[in-house]
Amino acid sequence: MISPAFQHPFGSTIDRTALSARLDAANSWEAKNRLLVQLARELPGFSDTERNEEHRVSGCESTVWVMTYWHDGRLQVAADSDSRVIKGLLTLLLTAYHDQAPDAIRQFDLEGWLAKLGLTRFLSASRGNGLRAIARKIVAAASDK
Amino acid sequence: MSLDISALRAEFPLFGHYPDLVYLDNAATTQKPRAVLDAERAFYETSNANVHRGPHRLSIKATEAFEAARAKVARFINAERDDEIVFTRGTTEAINLVAYSWGAANLKPGDEVLVTALEHHANIVPWQLIARQTGATVRAIPVLADGSLDRTAFLSLLQPQVKLVAITHASNAIGTRLPVLELTAAAHVAGARVLIDGAQVIAHESVDVQALGADFYVFSGHKMYGPTGIGVLYAKAELLAGMPPWQGGGEMIDRVSFDGTTFAEPPARFEAGTPAIAQAVGLAAAIDWLNTHDRAGLRQHEAHLCALLDAGLRKIAGVKVIGNTADRAPLRSLVFEHAHPFDVAQFLDARDIAVRVGRHCAEPLLESLGVTGTLRVSFAAYNTVRDVERFLAALAETLDDLA
């Protein structure tokens, strides 16, 4: 059975254009933080058993869990974090990579997108499980295909 | 003498660039007073040359400045002799030096190194690495629920096979100050040597290595208003004399030949390569800077900030302070009932309040206290009552936002 954690709107009903518009509208750090927490609410969490070592991306400041599988040649991605700000940031990664074909995943310029959104600081935040490290894991999964 | 904290704060140029910054990450690193920045710059402008080897006046001047810094450090911690001071990159390198030199020469299978569960990884992992090489074992003295050391367990672990007790003077993660005088005396009675990690106390109180009886005492310059890249290993002269080199290179040799190389006397034996000369000069300036201020008064000021913080935290629902011994370094480690420390720190950062979150390089400690991470508030002399008030107000609002 496929985990309900994959039943999220990011990458399917919410696309990059829609998400970019919401983030652009948040014009202070405070507003961005609030929006990220709001986005986190729209992402279903993992079950306790899914929050396991196999899915964990190592980090010091917060913990991130990622699950992937392939469906009809498109990568399915689910992600969760104990931090709501990080979970909100994960919705960006999901919007970029979830339900996408391998070529689209490899070609997507995540850093350019985050720079445009003014979120570059999170690329390497939280030593070891910054967005860059998590994205690398997802892209590696796509490259195996 | 009454303290003028706003005048003291004005000595730190960084706050001129960030007048609204509430900097509460001092246990990670402190800001630098102008006197330290000026001393480093003046060294490069007027005295720069390599040390200990130039037949020219500038090199002699640089060597004098470097050795004067060593003498200043020796007086600062009341070492008996200047050559008991070895310059390192910081606390971590100082501990590694003891592990790879003294440890490699003195530990054998069956021997034990005792550390406490309060240690920073820098005072755990070097011992694990050298234990793997020598066949020795590393054991941890447990902590009690309040963050204090389990002294009964310490005494029962202190068996004849224990060759070294490596303990922190104060925990970087939760602030607990250890009774190092008493622990050192007990360790000596049992025949063990003692290393004290002073990284978290050196900025806040006077340290007297002879009074403590420490065999090794280590600290970093950058946590006491000095530069990064410079730290100190104090070791009793008799111990240093018997310790082999741990890194080879220039400066640390007596004679080199392919038939066999002989080594310099301490401390040069342990300072291979060009040292951090300007940073040593900067560290000496930081010591001078501290000595021009009323250190006991600064300590009281920091304790006052902690008391205000504790009182304010009690009025905010859903906050728990981890570790509550009476005797703590000026820092507090917090967890929240309904919010993740990282999220709280992000919201605080948006209001120009800088704190640290995570496991603070002390995973065994947090695990034994049953928490996965905390938000740490740590003070320095330039923090103000207003800093505490702004932190408390921002924290209360943030926790409301995240509820």
mmCIF file of N, CA and C in Angstrom, chain B residues 196-273:
data_model
loop_
_atom_site.group_PDB
_atom_site.id
_atom_site.type_symbol
_atom_site.label_atom_id
_atom_site.label_comp_id
_atom_site.label_asym_id
_atom_site.label_seq_id
_atom_site.Cartn_x
_atom_site.Cartn_y
_atom_site.Cartn_z
ATOM 1 N N ILE B 196 41.311 19.467 31.889
ATOM 2 C CA ILE B 196 40.092 20.273 32.051
ATOM 3 C C ILE B 196 39.888 21.113 30.797
ATOM 4 N N ASP B 197 38.675 20.996 30.226
ATOM 5 C CA ASP B 197 38.290 21.777 29.055
ATOM 6 C C ASP B 197 37.659 23.081 29.545
ATOM 7 N N GLY B 198 38.424 24.148 29.427
ATOM 8 C CA GLY B 198 37.983 25.432 29.975
ATOM 9 C C GLY B 198 37.312 26.356 28.966
ATOM 10 N N ALA B 199 36.954 25.821 27.795
ATOM 11 C CA ALA B 199 36.438 26.674 26.714
ATOM 12 C C ALA B 199 35.272 27.560 27.160
ATOM 13 N N GLN B 200 34.398 27.027 28.021
ATOM 14 C CA GLN B 200 33.193 27.785 28.376
ATOM 15 C C GLN B 200 33.324 28.632 29.638
ATOM 16 N N VAL B 201 34.467 28.605 30.297
ATOM 17 C CA VAL B 201 34.569 29.451 31.486
ATOM 18 C C VAL B 201 35.598 30.571 31.323
ATOM 19 N N ILE B 202 36.504 30.419 30.376
ATOM 20 C CA ILE B 202 37.671 31.303 30.312
ATOM 21 C C ILE B 202 37.284 32.770 30.110
ATOM 22 N N ALA B 203 36.162 33.020 29.419
ATOM 23 C CA ALA B 203 35.730 34.410 29.215
ATOM 24 C C ALA B 203 35.050 34.972 30.448
ATOM 25 N N HIS B 204 34.622 34.115 31.354
ATOM 26 C CA HIS B 204 33.696 34.539 32.402
ATOM 27 C C HIS B 204 34.283 34.596 33.798
ATOM 28 N N GLU B 205 35.412 33.917 34.020
ATOM 29 C CA GLU B 205 35.946 33.902 35.384
ATOM 30 C C GLU B 205 37.455 33.715 35.353
ATOM 31 N N SER B 206 38.100 34.067 36.436
ATOM 32 C CA SER B 206 39.544 33.889 36.538
ATOM 33 C C SER B 206 39.859 32.418 36.756
ATOM 34 N N VAL B 207 40.846 31.934 36.034
ATOM 35 C CA VAL B 207 41.245 30.535 36.156
ATOM 36 C C VAL B 207 42.673 30.501 36.695
ATOM 37 N N ASP B 208 42.886 29.636 37.686
ATOM 38 C CA ASP B 208 44.221 29.463 38.262
ATOM 39 C C ASP B 208 44.568 27.981 38.160
ATOM 40 N N VAL B 209 45.386 27.643 37.156
ATOM 41 C CA VAL B 209 45.641 26.216 36.903
ATOM 42 C C VAL B 209 46.394 25.553 38.054
ATOM 43 N N GLN B 210 47.208 26.339 38.757
ATOM 44 C CA GLN B 210 47.935 25.731 39.885
ATOM 45 C C GLN B 210 46.997 25.444 41.040
ATOM 46 N N ALA B 211 46.076 26.386 41.303
ATOM 47 C CA ALA B 211 45.118 26.164 42.384
ATOM 48 C C ALA B 211 44.220 24.970 42.056
ATOM 49 N N LEU B 212 43.854 24.837 40.779
ATOM 50 C CA LEU B 212 43.006 23.712 40.373
ATOM 51 C C LEU B 212 43.768 22.391 40.430
ATOM 52 N N GLY B 213 45.082 22.472 40.259
ATOM 53 C CA GLY B 213 45.886 21.254 40.224
ATOM 54 C C GLY B 213 45.807 20.536 38.887
ATOM 55 N N ALA B 214 45.292 21.229 37.864
ATOM 56 C CA ALA B 214 45.110 20.580 36.559
ATOM 57 C C ALA B 214 46.439 20.144 35.969
ATOM 58 N N ASP B 215 46.452 18.954 35.379
ATOM 59 C CA ASP B 215 47.637 18.529 34.624
ATOM 60 C C ASP B 215 47.621 19.167 33.244
ATOM 61 N N PHE B 216 46.426 19.215 32.656
ATOM 62 C CA PHE B 216 46.235 19.858 31.359
ATOM 63 C C PHE B 216 45.015 20.774 31.467
ATOM 64 N N TYR B 217 45.132 21.978 30.911
ATOM 65 C CA TYR B 217 43.979 22.879 30.868
ATOM 66 C C TYR B 217 43.953 23.483 29.463
ATOM 67 N N VAL B 218 42.801 23.444 28.801
ATOM 68 C CA VAL B 218 42.734 23.869 27.398
ATOM 69 C C VAL B 218 41.611 24.891 27.196
ATOM 70 N N PHE B 219 41.845 25.831 26.286
ATOM 71 C CA PHE B 219 40.783 26.787 25.939
ATOM 72 C C PHE B 219 41.080 27.432 24.589
ATOM 73 N N SER B 220 40.084 28.163 24.081
ATOM 74 C CA SER B 220 40.171 28.824 22.774
ATOM 75 C C SER B 220 40.216 30.328 22.943
ATOM 76 N N GLY B 221 40.930 30.995 22.047
ATOM 77 C CA GLY B 221 40.961 32.445 22.078
ATOM 78 C C GLY B 221 39.634 33.078 21.667
ATOM 79 N N HIS B 222 38.971 32.468 20.676
ATOM 80 C CA HIS B 222 37.806 33.147 20.091
ATOM 81 C C HIS B 222 36.585 33.155 20.985
ATOM 82 N N LYS B 223 36.582 32.352 22.052
ATOM 83 C CA LYS B 223 35.458 32.395 22.984
ATOM 84 C C LYS B 223 35.723 33.361 24.133
ATOM 85 N N MET B 224 36.875 34.046 24.115
ATOM 86 C CA MET B 224 37.197 35.006 25.178
ATOM 87 C C MET B 224 37.592 36.352 24.556
ATOM 88 N N TYR B 225 36.858 36.728 23.490
ATOM 89 C CA TYR B 225 37.026 38.036 22.848
ATOM 90 C C TYR B 225 38.299 38.131 22.005
ATOM 91 N N GLY B 226 38.989 36.993 21.836
ATOM 92 C CA GLY B 226 40.203 36.975 21.027
ATOM 93 C C GLY B 226 39.924 36.443 19.631
ATOM 94 N N PRO B 227 40.977 36.316 18.820
ATOM 95 C CA PRO B 227 40.807 35.865 17.437
ATOM 96 C C PRO B 227 40.479 34.370 17.341
ATOM 97 N N THR B 228 39.946 33.972 16.194
ATOM 98 C CA THR B 228 39.838 32.552 15.882
ATOM 99 C C THR B 228 41.231 32.048 15.483
ATOM 100 N N GLY B 229 41.401 30.740 15.499
ATOM 101 C CA GLY B 229 42.653 30.147 15.021
ATOM 102 C C GLY B 229 43.763 30.131 16.055
ATOM 103 N N ILE B 230 43.454 30.523 17.296
ATOM 104 C CA ILE B 230 44.470 30.462 18.351
ATOM 105 C C ILE B 230 43.827 29.882 19.612
ATOM 106 N N GLY B 231 44.525 28.934 20.201
ATOM 107 C CA GLY B 231 44.040 28.332 21.439
ATOM 108 C C GLY B 231 45.228 27.958 22.285
ATOM 109 N N VAL B 232 44.947 27.414 23.439
ATOM 110 C CA VAL B 232 46.010 27.181 24.406
ATOM 111 C C VAL B 232 45.905 25.782 25.003
ATOM 112 N N LEU B 233 47.061 25.120 25.043
ATOM 113 C CA LEU B 233 47.215 23.949 25.898
ATOM 114 C C LEU B 233 48.164 24.349 27.015
ATOM 115 N N TYR B 234 47.659 24.308 28.252
ATOM 116 C CA TYR B 234 48.547 24.387 29.400
ATOM 117 C C TYR B 234 48.817 22.959 29.829
ATOM 118 N N ALA B 235 50.090 22.627 30.069
ATOM 119 C CA ALA B 235 50.419 21.324 30.640
ATOM 120 C C ALA B 235 51.571 21.518 31.601
ATOM 121 N N LYS B 236 51.547 20.777 32.691
ATOM 122 C CA LYS B 236 52.636 20.856 33.663
ATOM 123 C C LYS B 236 53.952 20.547 32.957
ATOM 124 N N ALA B 237 54.990 21.300 33.303
ATOM 125 C CA ALA B 237 56.282 21.181 32.618
ATOM 126 C C ALA B 237 56.804 19.749 32.628
ATOM 127 N N GLU B 238 56.638 19.073 33.765
ATOM 128 C CA GLU B 238 57.184 17.707 33.870
ATOM 129 C C GLU B 238 56.482 16.766 32.885
ATOM 130 N N LEU B 239 55.211 17.022 32.600
ATOM 131 C CA LEU B 239 54.480 16.189 31.636
ATOM 132 C C LEU B 239 54.915 16.502 30.213
ATOM 133 N N LEU B 240 54.970 17.799 29.891
ATOM 134 C CA LEU B 240 55.373 18.200 28.538
ATOM 135 C C LEU B 240 56.761 17.648 28.207
ATOM 136 N N ALA B 241 57.651 17.654 29.197
ATOM 137 C CA ALA B 241 59.027 17.211 28.963
ATOM 138 C C ALA B 241 59.073 15.770 28.485
ATOM 139 N N GLY B 242 58.134 14.945 28.967
ATOM 140 C CA GLY B 242 58.146 13.536 28.596
ATOM 141 C C GLY B 242 57.273 13.200 27.405
ATOM 142 N N MET B 243 56.630 14.198 26.824
ATOM 143 C CA MET B 243 55.686 13.902 25.738
ATOM 144 C C MET B 243 56.369 13.948 24.367
ATOM 145 N N PRO B 244 56.075 12.940 23.513
ATOM 146 C CA PRO B 244 56.657 12.940 22.167
ATOM 147 C C PRO B 244 55.937 13.947 21.273
ATOM 148 N N PRO B 245 56.592 14.358 20.171
ATOM 149 C CA PRO B 245 55.924 15.247 19.231
ATOM 150 C C PRO B 245 54.702 14.558 18.628
ATOM 151 N N TRP B 246 53.766 15.360 18.142
ATOM 152 C CA TRP B 246 52.596 14.740 17.483
ATOM 153 C C TRP B 246 52.499 15.164 16.027
ATOM 154 N N GLN B 247 53.112 16.281 15.675
ATOM 155 C CA GLN B 247 53.156 16.700 14.279
ATOM 156 C C GLN B 247 54.599 17.067 13.987
ATOM 157 N N GLY B 248 55.093 16.671 12.794
ATOM 158 C CA GLY B 248 56.464 16.986 12.442
ATOM 159 C C GLY B 248 56.527 18.180 11.526
ATOM 160 N N GLY B 249 57.703 18.819 11.485
ATOM 161 C CA GLY B 249 57.876 19.947 10.592
ATOM 162 C C GLY B 249 58.981 20.847 11.085
ATOM 163 N N GLY B 250 58.949 22.092 10.605
ATOM 164 C CA GLY B 250 59.919 23.064 11.068
ATOM 165 C C GLY B 250 59.583 23.508 12.473
ATOM 166 N N GLU B 251 60.470 24.213 13.100
ATOM 167 C CA GLU B 251 60.277 24.801 14.427
ATOM 168 C C GLU B 251 60.310 23.802 15.573
ATOM 169 N N MET B 252 59.967 22.516 15.296
ATOM 170 C CA MET B 252 59.822 21.588 16.417
ATOM 171 C C MET B 252 61.027 20.661 16.576
ATOM 172 N N ILE B 253 62.061 20.876 15.738
ATOM 173 C CA ILE B 253 63.180 19.942 15.759
ATOM 174 C C ILE B 253 64.396 20.537 16.467
ATOM 175 N N ASP B 254 65.295 19.652 16.872
ATOM 176 C CA ASP B 254 66.601 20.062 17.363
ATOM 177 C C ASP B 254 67.570 19.893 16.194
ATOM 178 N N ARG B 255 67.805 18.638 15.771
ATOM 179 C CA ARG B 255 68.604 18.361 14.581
ATOM 180 C C ARG B 255 67.872 17.329 13.736
ATOM 181 N N VAL B 256 67.964 17.477 12.426
ATOM 182 C CA VAL B 256 67.321 16.525 11.519
ATOM 183 C C VAL B 256 68.376 15.831 10.681
ATOM 184 N N SER B 257 68.363 14.521 10.677
ATOM 185 C CA SER B 257 69.182 13.778 9.737
ATOM 186 C C SER B 257 68.450 12.499 9.391
ATOM 187 N N PHE B 258 68.883 11.822 8.304
ATOM 188 C CA PHE B 258 68.222 10.582 7.940
ATOM 189 C C PHE B 258 68.652 9.429 8.829
ATOM 190 N N ASP B 259 69.601 9.685 9.698
ATOM 191 C CA ASP B 259 69.951 8.671 10.689
ATOM 192 C C ASP B 259 69.084 8.789 11.938
ATOM 193 N N GLY B 260 68.418 9.907 12.034
ATOM 194 C CA GLY B 260 67.583 10.100 13.216
ATOM 195 C C GLY B 260 67.494 11.567 13.529
ATOM 196 N N THR B 261 66.303 11.971 13.923
ATOM 197 C CA THR B 261 66.047 13.377 14.184
ATOM 198 C C THR B 261 65.814 13.556 15.671
ATOM 199 N N THR B 262 66.335 14.620 16.233
ATOM 200 C CA THR B 262 66.048 14.903 17.640
ATOM 201 C C THR B 262 65.176 16.153 17.713
ATOM 202 N N PHE B 263 64.437 16.236 18.786
ATOM 203 C CA PHE B 263 63.379 17.238 18.847
ATOM 204 C C PHE B 263 63.680 18.358 19.827
ATOM 205 N N ALA B 264 63.062 19.488 19.558
ATOM 206 C CA ALA B 264 63.227 20.660 20.408
ATOM 207 C C ALA B 264 62.593 20.418 21.775
ATOM 208 N N GLU B 265 62.938 21.263 22.703
ATOM 209 C CA GLU B 265 62.303 21.246 24.024
ATOM 210 C C GLU B 265 60.891 21.806 23.902
ATOM 211 N N PRO B 266 59.997 21.489 24.861
ATOM 212 C CA PRO B 266 58.690 22.135 24.882
ATOM 213 C C PRO B 266 58.857 23.641 25.135
ATOM 214 N N PRO B 267 57.994 24.483 24.669
ATOM 215 C CA PRO B 267 56.777 24.154 23.912
ATOM 216 C C PRO B 267 57.010 24.022 22.408
ATOM 217 N N ALA B 268 58.238 24.399 21.926
ATOM 218 C CA ALA B 268 58.493 24.360 20.477
ATOM 219 C C ALA B 268 58.244 22.974 19.890
ATOM 220 N N ARG B 269 58.513 21.930 20.673
ATOM 221 C CA ARG B 269 58.333 20.552 20.191
ATOM 222 C C ARG B 269 56.908 20.307 19.687
ATOM 223 N N PHE B 270 55.968 21.081 20.229
ATOM 224 C CA PHE B 270 54.557 20.846 19.900
ATOM 225 C C PHE B 270 53.977 21.922 18.985
ATOM 226 N N GLU B 271 54.856 22.752 18.443
ATOM 227 C CA GLU B 271 54.378 23.840 17.577
ATOM 228 C C GLU B 271 55.071 23.755 16.216
ATOM 229 N N ALA B 272 54.808 22.668 15.501
ATOM 230 C CA ALA B 272 55.425 22.470 14.179
ATOM 231 C C ALA B 272 54.884 23.500 13.198
ATOM 232 N N GLY B 273 55.757 24.015 12.358
ATOM 233 C CA GLY B 273 55.313 24.951 11.323
ATOM 234 C C GLY B 273 55.149 26.361 11.860
#
